[in-house]
PDB file of C-alpha atoms in Angstrom:
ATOM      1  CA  UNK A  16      -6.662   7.854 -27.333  1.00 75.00           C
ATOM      2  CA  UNK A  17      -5.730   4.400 -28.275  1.00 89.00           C
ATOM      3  CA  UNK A  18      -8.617   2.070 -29.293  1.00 91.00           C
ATOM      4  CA  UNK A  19      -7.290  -0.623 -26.534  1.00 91.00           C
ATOM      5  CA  UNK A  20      -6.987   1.729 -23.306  1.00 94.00           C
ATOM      6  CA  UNK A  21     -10.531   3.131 -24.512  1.00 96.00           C
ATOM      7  CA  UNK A  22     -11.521  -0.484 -24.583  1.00 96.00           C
ATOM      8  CA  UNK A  23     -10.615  -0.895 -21.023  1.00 97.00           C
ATOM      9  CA  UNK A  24     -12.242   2.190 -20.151  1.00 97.00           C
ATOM     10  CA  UNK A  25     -15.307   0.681 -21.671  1.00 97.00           C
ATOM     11  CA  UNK A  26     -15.118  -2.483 -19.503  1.00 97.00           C
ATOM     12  CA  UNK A  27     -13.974  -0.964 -16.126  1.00 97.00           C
ATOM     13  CA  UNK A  28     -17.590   1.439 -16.288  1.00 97.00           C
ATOM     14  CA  UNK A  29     -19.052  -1.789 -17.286  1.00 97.00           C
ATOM     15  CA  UNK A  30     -18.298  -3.635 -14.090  1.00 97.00           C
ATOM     16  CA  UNK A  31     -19.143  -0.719 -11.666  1.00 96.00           C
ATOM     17  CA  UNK A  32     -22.413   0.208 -13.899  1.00 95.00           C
ATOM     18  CA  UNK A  33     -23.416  -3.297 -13.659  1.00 94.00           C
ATOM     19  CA  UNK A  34     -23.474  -3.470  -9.959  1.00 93.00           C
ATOM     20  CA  UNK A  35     -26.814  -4.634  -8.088  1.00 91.00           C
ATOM     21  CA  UNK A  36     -27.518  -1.040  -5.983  1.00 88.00           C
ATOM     22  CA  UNK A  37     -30.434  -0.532  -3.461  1.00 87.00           C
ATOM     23  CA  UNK A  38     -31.353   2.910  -3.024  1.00 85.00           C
ATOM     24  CA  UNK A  39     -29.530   4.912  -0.408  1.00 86.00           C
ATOM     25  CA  UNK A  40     -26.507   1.988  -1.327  1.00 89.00           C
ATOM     26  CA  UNK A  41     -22.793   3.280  -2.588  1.00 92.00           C
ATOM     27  CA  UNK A  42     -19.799   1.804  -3.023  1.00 94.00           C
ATOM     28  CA  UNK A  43     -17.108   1.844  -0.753  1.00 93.00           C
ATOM     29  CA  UNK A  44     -13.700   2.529  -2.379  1.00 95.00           C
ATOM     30  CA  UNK A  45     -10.557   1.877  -1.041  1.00 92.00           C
ATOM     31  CA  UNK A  46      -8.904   5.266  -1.848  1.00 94.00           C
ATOM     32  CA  UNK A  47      -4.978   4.876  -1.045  1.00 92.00           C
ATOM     33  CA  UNK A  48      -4.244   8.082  -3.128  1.00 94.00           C
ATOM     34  CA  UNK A  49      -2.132   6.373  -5.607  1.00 94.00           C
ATOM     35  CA  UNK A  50      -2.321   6.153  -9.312  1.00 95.00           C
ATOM     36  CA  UNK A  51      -4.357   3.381  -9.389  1.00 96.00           C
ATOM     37  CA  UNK A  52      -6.418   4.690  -6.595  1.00 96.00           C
ATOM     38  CA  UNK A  53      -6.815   8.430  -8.737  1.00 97.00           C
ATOM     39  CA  UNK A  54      -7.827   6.745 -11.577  1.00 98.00           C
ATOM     40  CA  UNK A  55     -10.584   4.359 -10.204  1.00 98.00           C
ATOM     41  CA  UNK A  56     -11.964   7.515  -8.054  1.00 98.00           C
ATOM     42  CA  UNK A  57     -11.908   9.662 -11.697  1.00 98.00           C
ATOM     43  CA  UNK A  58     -14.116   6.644 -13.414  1.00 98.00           C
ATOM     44  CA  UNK A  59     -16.904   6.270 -10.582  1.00 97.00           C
ATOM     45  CA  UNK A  60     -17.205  10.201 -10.464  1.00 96.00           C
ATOM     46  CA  UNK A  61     -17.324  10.397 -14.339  1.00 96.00           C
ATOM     47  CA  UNK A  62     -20.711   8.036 -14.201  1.00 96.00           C
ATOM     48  CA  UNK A  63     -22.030   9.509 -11.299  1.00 95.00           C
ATOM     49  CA  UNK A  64     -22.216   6.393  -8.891  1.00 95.00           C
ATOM     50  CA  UNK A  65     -22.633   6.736  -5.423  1.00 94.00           C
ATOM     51  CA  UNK A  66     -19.405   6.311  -3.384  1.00 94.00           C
ATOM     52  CA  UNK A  67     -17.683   7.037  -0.238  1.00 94.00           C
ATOM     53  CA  UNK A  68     -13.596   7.084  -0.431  1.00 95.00           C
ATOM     54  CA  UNK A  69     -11.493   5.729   2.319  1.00 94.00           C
ATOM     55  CA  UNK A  70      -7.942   6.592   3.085  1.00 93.00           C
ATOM     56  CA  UNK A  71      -6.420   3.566   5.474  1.00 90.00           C
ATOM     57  CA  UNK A  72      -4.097   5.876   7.415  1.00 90.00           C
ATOM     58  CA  UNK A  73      -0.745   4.563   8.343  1.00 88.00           C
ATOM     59  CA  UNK A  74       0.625   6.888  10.751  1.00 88.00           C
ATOM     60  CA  UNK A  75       3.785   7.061   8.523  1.00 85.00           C
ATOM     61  CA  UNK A  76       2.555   9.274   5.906  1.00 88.00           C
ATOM     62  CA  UNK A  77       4.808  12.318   5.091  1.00 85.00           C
ATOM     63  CA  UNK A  78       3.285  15.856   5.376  1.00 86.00           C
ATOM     64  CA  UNK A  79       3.449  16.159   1.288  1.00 88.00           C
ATOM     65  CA  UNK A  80       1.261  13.102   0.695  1.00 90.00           C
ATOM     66  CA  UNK A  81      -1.568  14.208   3.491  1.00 92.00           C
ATOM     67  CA  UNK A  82      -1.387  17.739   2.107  1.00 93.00           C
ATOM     68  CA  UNK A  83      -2.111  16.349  -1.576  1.00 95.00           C
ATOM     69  CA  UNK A  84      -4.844  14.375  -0.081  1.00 95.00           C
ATOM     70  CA  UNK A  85      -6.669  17.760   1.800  1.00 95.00           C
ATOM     71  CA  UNK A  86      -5.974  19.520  -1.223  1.00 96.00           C
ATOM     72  CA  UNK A  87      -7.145  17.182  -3.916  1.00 97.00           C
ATOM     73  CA  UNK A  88      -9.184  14.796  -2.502  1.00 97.00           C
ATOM     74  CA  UNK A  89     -10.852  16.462   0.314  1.00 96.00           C
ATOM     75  CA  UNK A  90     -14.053  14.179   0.238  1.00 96.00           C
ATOM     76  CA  UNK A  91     -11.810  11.716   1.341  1.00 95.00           C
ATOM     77  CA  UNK A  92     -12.622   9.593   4.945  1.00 93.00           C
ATOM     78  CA  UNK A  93      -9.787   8.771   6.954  1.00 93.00           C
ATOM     79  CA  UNK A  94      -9.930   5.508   8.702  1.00 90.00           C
ATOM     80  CA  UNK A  95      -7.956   5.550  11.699  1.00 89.00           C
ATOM     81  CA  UNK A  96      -6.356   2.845  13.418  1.00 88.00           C
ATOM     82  CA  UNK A  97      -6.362   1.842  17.062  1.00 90.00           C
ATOM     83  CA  UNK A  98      -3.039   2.058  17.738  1.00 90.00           C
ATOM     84  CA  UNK A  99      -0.052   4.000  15.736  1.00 90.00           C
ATOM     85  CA  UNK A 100       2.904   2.235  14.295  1.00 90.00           C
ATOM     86  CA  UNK A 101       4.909   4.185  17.002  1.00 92.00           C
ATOM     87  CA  UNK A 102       2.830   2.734  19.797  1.00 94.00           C
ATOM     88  CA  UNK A 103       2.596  -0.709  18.107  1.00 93.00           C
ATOM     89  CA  UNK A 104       6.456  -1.221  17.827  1.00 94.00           C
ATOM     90  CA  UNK A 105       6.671   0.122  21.383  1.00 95.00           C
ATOM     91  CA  UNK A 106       4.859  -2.634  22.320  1.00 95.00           C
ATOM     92  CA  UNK A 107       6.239  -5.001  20.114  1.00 94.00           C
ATOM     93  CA  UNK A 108       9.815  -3.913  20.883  1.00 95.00           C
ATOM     94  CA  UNK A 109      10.739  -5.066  17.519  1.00 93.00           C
ATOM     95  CA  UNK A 110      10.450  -3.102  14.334  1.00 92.00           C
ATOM     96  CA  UNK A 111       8.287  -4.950  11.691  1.00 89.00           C
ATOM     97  CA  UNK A 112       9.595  -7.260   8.941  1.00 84.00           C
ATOM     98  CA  UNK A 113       8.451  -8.656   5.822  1.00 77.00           C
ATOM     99  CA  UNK A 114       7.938 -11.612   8.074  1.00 76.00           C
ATOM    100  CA  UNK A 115       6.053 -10.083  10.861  1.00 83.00           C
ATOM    101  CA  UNK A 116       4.324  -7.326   9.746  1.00 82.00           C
ATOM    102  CA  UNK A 117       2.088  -6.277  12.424  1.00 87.00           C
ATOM    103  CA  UNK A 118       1.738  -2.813  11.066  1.00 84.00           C
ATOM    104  CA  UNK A 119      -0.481  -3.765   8.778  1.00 81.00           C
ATOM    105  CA  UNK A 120      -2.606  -6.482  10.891  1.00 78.00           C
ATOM    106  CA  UNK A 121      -3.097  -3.626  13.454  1.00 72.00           C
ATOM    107  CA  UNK A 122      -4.539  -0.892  10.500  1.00 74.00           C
ATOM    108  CA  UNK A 123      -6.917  -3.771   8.824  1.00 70.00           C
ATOM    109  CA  UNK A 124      -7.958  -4.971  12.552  1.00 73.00           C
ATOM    110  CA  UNK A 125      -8.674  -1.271  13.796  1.00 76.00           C
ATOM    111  CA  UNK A 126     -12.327  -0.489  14.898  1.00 77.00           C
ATOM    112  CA  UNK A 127     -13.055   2.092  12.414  1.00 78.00           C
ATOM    113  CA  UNK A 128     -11.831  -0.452   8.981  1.00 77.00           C
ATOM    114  CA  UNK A 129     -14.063  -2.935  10.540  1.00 78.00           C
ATOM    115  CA  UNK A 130     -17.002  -0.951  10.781  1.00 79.00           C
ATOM    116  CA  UNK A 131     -16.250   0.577   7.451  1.00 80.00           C
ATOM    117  CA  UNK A 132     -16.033  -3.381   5.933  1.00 76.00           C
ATOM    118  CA  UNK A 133     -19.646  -4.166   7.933  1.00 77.00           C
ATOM    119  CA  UNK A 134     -21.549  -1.235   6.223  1.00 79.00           C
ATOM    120  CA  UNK A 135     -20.450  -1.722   2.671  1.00 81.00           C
ATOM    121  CA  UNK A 136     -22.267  -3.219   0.127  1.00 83.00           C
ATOM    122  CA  UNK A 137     -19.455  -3.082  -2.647  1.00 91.00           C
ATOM    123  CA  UNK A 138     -15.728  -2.728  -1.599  1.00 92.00           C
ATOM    124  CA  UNK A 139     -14.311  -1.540  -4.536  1.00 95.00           C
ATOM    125  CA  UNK A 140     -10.236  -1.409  -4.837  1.00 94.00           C
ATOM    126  CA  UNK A 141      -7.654  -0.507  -7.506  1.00 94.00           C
ATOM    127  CA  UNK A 142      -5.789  -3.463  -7.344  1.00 92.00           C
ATOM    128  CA  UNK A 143      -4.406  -5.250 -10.572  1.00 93.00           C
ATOM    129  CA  UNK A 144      -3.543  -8.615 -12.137  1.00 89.00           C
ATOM    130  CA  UNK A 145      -0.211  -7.427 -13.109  1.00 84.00           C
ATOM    131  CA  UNK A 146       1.261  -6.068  -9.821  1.00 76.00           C
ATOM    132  CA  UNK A 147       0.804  -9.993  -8.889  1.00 57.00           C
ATOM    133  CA  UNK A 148       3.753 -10.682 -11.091  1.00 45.00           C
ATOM    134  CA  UNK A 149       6.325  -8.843  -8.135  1.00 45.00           C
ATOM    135  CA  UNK A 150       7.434  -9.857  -5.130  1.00 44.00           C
ATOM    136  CA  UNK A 151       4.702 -10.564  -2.618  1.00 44.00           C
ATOM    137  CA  UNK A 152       1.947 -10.272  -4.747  1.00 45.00           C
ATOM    138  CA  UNK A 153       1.362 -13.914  -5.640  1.00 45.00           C
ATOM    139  CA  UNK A 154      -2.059 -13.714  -4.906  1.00 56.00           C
ATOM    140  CA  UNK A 155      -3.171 -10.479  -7.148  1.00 61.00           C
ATOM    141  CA  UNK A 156      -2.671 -12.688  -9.967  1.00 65.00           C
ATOM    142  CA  UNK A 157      -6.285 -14.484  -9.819  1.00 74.00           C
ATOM    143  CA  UNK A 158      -7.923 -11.118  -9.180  1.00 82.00           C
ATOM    144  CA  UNK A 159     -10.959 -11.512 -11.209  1.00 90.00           C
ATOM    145  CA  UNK A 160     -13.157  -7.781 -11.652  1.00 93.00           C
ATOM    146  CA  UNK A 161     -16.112  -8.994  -9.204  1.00 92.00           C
ATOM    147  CA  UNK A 162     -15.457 -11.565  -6.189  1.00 91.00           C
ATOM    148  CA  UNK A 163     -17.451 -12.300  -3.531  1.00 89.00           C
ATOM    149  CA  UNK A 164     -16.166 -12.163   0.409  1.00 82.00           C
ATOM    150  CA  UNK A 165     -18.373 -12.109   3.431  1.00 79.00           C
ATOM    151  CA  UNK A 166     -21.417 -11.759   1.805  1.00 81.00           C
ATOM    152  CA  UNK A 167     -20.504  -8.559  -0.278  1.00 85.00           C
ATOM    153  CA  UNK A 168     -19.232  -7.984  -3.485  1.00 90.00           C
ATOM    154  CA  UNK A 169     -15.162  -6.883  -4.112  1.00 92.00           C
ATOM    155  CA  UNK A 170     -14.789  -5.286  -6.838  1.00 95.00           C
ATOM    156  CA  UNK A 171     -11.619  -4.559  -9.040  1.00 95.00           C
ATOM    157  CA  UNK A 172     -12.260  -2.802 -12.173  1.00 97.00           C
ATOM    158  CA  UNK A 173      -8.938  -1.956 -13.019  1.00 97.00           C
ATOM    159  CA  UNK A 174      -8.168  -5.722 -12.556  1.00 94.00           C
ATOM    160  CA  UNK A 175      -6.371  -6.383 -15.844  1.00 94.00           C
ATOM    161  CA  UNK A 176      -4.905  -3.118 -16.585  1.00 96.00           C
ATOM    162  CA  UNK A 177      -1.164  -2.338 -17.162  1.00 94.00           C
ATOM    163  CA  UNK A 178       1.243   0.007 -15.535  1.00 93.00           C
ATOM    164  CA  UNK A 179       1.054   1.741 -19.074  1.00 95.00           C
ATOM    165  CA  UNK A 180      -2.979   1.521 -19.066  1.00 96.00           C
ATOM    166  CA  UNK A 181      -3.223   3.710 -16.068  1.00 97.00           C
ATOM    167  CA  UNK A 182      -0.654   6.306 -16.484  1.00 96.00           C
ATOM    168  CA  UNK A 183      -1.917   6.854 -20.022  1.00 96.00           C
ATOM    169  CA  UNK A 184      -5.426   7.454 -18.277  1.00 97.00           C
ATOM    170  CA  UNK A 185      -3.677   9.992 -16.126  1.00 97.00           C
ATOM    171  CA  UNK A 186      -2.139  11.912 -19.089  1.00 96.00           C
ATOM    172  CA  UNK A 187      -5.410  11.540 -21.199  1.00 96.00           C
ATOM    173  CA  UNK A 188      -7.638  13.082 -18.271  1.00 97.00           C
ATOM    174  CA  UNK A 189      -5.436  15.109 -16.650  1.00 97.00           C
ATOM    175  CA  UNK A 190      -5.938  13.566 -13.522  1.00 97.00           C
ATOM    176  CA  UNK A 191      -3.237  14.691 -10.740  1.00 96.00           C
ATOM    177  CA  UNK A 192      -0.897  12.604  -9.032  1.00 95.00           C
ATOM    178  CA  UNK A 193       0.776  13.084  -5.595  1.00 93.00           C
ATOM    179  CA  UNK A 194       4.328  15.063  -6.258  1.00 90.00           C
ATOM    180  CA  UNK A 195       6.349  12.227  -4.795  1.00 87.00           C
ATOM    181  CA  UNK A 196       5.402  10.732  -8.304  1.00 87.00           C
ATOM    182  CA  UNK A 197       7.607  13.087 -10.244  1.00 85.00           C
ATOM    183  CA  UNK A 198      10.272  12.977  -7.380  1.00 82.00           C
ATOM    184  CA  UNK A 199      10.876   9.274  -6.990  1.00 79.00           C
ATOM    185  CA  UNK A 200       8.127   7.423  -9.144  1.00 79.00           C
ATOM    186  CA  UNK A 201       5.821   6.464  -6.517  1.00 81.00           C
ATOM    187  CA  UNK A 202       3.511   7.011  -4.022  1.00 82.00           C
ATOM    188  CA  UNK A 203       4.816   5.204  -0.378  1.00 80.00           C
ATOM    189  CA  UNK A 204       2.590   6.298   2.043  1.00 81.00           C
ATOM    190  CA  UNK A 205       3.941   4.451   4.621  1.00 80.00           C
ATOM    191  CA  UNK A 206       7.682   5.351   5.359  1.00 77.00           C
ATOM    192  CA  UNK A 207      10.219   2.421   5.193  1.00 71.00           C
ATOM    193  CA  UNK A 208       7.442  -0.369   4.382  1.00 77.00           C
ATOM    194  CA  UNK A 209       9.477  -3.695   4.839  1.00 75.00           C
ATOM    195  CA  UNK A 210       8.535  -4.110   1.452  1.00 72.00           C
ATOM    196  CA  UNK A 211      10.001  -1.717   0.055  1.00 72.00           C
ATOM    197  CA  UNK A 212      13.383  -1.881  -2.232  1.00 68.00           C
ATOM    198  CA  UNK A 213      16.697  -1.049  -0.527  1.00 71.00           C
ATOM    199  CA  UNK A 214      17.032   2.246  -2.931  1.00 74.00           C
ATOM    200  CA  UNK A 215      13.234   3.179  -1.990  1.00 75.00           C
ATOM    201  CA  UNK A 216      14.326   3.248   1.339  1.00 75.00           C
ATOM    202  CA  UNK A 217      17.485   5.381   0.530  1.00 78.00           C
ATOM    203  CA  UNK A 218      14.733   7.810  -1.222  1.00 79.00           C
ATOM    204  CA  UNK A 219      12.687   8.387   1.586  1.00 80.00           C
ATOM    205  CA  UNK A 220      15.702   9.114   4.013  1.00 80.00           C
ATOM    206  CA  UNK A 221      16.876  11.726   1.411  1.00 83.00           C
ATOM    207  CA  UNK A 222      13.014  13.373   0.864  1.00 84.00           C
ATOM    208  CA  UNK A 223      11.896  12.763   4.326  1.00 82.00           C
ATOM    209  CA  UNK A 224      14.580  12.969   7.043  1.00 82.00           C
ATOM    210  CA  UNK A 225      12.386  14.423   9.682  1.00 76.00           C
ATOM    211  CA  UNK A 226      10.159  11.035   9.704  1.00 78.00           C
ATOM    212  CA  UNK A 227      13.024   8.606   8.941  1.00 82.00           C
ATOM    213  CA  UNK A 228      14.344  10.019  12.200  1.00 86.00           C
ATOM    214  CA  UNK A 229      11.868   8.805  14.224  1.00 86.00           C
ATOM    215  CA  UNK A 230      12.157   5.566  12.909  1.00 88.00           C
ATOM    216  CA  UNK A 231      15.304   5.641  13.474  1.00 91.00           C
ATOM    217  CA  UNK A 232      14.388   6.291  17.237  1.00 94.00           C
ATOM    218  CA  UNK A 233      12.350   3.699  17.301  1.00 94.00           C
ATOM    219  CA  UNK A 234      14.775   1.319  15.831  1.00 95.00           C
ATOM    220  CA  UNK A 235      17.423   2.492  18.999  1.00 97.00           C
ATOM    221  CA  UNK A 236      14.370   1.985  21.566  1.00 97.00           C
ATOM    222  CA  UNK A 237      13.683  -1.518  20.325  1.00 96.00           C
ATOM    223  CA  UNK A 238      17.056  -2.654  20.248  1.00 97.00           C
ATOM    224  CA  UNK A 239      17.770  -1.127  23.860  1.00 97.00           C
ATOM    225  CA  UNK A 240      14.710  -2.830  25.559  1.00 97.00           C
ATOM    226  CA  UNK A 241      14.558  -6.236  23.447  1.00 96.00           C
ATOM    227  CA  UNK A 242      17.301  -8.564  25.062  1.00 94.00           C
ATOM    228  CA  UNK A 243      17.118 -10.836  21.754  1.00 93.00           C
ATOM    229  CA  UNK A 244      17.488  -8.418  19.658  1.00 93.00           C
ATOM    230  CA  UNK A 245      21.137  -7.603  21.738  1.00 94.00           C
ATOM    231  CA  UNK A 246      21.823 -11.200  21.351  1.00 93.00           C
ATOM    232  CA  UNK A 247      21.596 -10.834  17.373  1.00 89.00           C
ATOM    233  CA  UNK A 248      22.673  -7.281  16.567  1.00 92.00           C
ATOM    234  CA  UNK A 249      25.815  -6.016  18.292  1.00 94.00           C
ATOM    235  CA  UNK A 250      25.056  -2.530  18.499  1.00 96.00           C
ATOM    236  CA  UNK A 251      21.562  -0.449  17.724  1.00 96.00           C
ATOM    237  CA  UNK A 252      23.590   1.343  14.896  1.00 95.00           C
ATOM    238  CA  UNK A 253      23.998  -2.168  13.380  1.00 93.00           C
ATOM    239  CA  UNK A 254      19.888  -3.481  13.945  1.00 92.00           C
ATOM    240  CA  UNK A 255      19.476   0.007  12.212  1.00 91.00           C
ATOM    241  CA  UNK A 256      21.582  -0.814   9.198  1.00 88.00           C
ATOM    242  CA  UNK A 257      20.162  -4.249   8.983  1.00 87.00           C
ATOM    243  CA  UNK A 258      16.514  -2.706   9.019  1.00 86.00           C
ATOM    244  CA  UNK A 259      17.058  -0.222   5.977  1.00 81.00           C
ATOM    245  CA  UNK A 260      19.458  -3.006   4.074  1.00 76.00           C
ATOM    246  CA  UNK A 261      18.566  -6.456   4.423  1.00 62.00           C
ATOM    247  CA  UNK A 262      14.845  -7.046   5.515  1.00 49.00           C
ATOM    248  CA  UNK A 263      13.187  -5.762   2.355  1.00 52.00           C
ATOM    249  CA  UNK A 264      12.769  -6.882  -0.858  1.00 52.00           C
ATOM    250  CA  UNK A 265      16.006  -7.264  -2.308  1.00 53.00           C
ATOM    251  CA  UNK A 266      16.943  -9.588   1.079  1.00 51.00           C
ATOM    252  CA  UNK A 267      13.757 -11.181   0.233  1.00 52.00           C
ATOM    253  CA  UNK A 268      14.789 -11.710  -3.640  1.00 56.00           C
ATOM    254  CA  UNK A 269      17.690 -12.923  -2.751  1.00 57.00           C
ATOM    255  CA  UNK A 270      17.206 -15.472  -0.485  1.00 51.00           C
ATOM    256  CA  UNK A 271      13.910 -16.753  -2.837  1.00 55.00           C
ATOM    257  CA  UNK A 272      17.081 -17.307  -5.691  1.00 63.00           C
ATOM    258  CA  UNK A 273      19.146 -18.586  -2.937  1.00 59.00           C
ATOM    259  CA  UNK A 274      16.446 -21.384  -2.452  1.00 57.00           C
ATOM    260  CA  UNK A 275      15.909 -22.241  -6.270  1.00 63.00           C
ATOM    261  CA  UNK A 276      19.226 -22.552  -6.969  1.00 68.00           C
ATOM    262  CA  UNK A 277      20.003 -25.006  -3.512  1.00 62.00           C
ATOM    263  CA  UNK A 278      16.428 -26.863  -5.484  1.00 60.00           C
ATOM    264  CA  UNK A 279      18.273 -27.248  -8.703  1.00 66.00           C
ATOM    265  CA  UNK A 280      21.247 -28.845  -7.669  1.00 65.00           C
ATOM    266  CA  UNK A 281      19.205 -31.417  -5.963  1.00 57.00           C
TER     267      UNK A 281
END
């Protein structure tokens, strides 16, 4: 092992072993069953810390990343949300955008992440200073390893890690990864994210038809009950294509260099 990735080692077991704990506390780890995720959950169990792991479920997941979860993390607690993304773009009768995405509001509002946020003492996440640098991340770029927010410590201990720094953990421990990392690089547990890429998107229709489908579905039903959306899309084949092509990240890119450029000839 490299002297600088043991270094980091060093200082992530630091943070979490210099944590104020009552008896009968434990940390509360946001446990999304990504890389990141793995190797945060690998560290606390190495020092022996008290912890509870909690999956924020999506209701988009595919049947390969909830059977990796049962079989490899079966201590995991599922938080689930109010209302499914099916029911809440029913009632939305618009898919969400990078611009609206309600999805996510209605999974961090749910009854069950709330009560989860109440009782912790130490909400402990995987997040890094590096994944600030992409689109939409702006704000992971002042992650510091211990913040404070509503009277309870957050704590990051992977904070300013590297892409490299965590998947050389994974090879060094042998910690296991979901399979969708050797099939298309990442983890996506929530099908056809706004955010993701264009070609993400054309992944998970090729790995995952059987939920893309109802997506799809829902796309049709939104565009057949939302007059607006009539008024902008001329068919529900079309509001499909324009969901899967344009509002992601690329659209998002685009328009951002769009913007800069329109700035620079001012």
């Amino acid at each position: 092992m490299e002297a600088a990735l043991q270094e980091k080692i060093d200082s992530a077991k630091n943070i979490l072993q210099n944590l104020p704990m009552k008896k009968d506390e434990f940390l509360s780890v946001s446990f999304s069953g990504g890389r990141d995720s793995c190797v945060v959950k690998h560290i606390v169990s190495q020092l022996g810390l008290p912890a509870k792991y909690f999956y924020q479920e999506t209701t988009l997941e595919s049947d390969m990343l909830l059977d990796y979860l049962r079989t490899y993390h079966p201590d995991t607690i599922f938080l689930h949300p109010d209302k499914t993304v099916e029911e809440m773009i029913r009632e939305k009768k618009y898919m969400p955008t990078t611009f609206d995405r309600f999805c996510c509001a209605g999974r961090r509002e749910s009854a069950e992440h709330k009560q989860m946020e109440e009782e912790a003492t130490h909400l402990v996440y995987g997040t890094r200073r590096e994944e600030g640098y992409g689109d939409g991340m702006v704000s992971r770029r002042k992650i510091e390893p211990v913040q404070v927010k509503n009277d309870r410590l957050v704590v990051a201990p992977l904070y300013d890690w590297t892409k490299e720094d965590v998947m050389a953990y994974v090879e060094e421990f042998h910690v296991p990864l979901a399979e969708s990392y050797q099939m298309y690089g990442a983890l996506h547990n929530c099908l056809l994210c706004p955010l993701h890429y264009k070609t993400t998107n054309e992944r998970m229709m090729q790995y995952h038809p059987e939920c893309i489908e109802k997506m799809k579905a829902l796309c049709f039903y939104c565009w057949e009950n939302n007059p607006k959306l009539r008024q902008i899309h001329a068919s529900k084949e079309d509001y499909w294509k324009w969901y899967l092509e344009c509002d992601n990240v690329d659209y998002m890119r685009k328009l951002r260099q769009e913007t800069e450029n329109v700035r620079k000839r001012r």
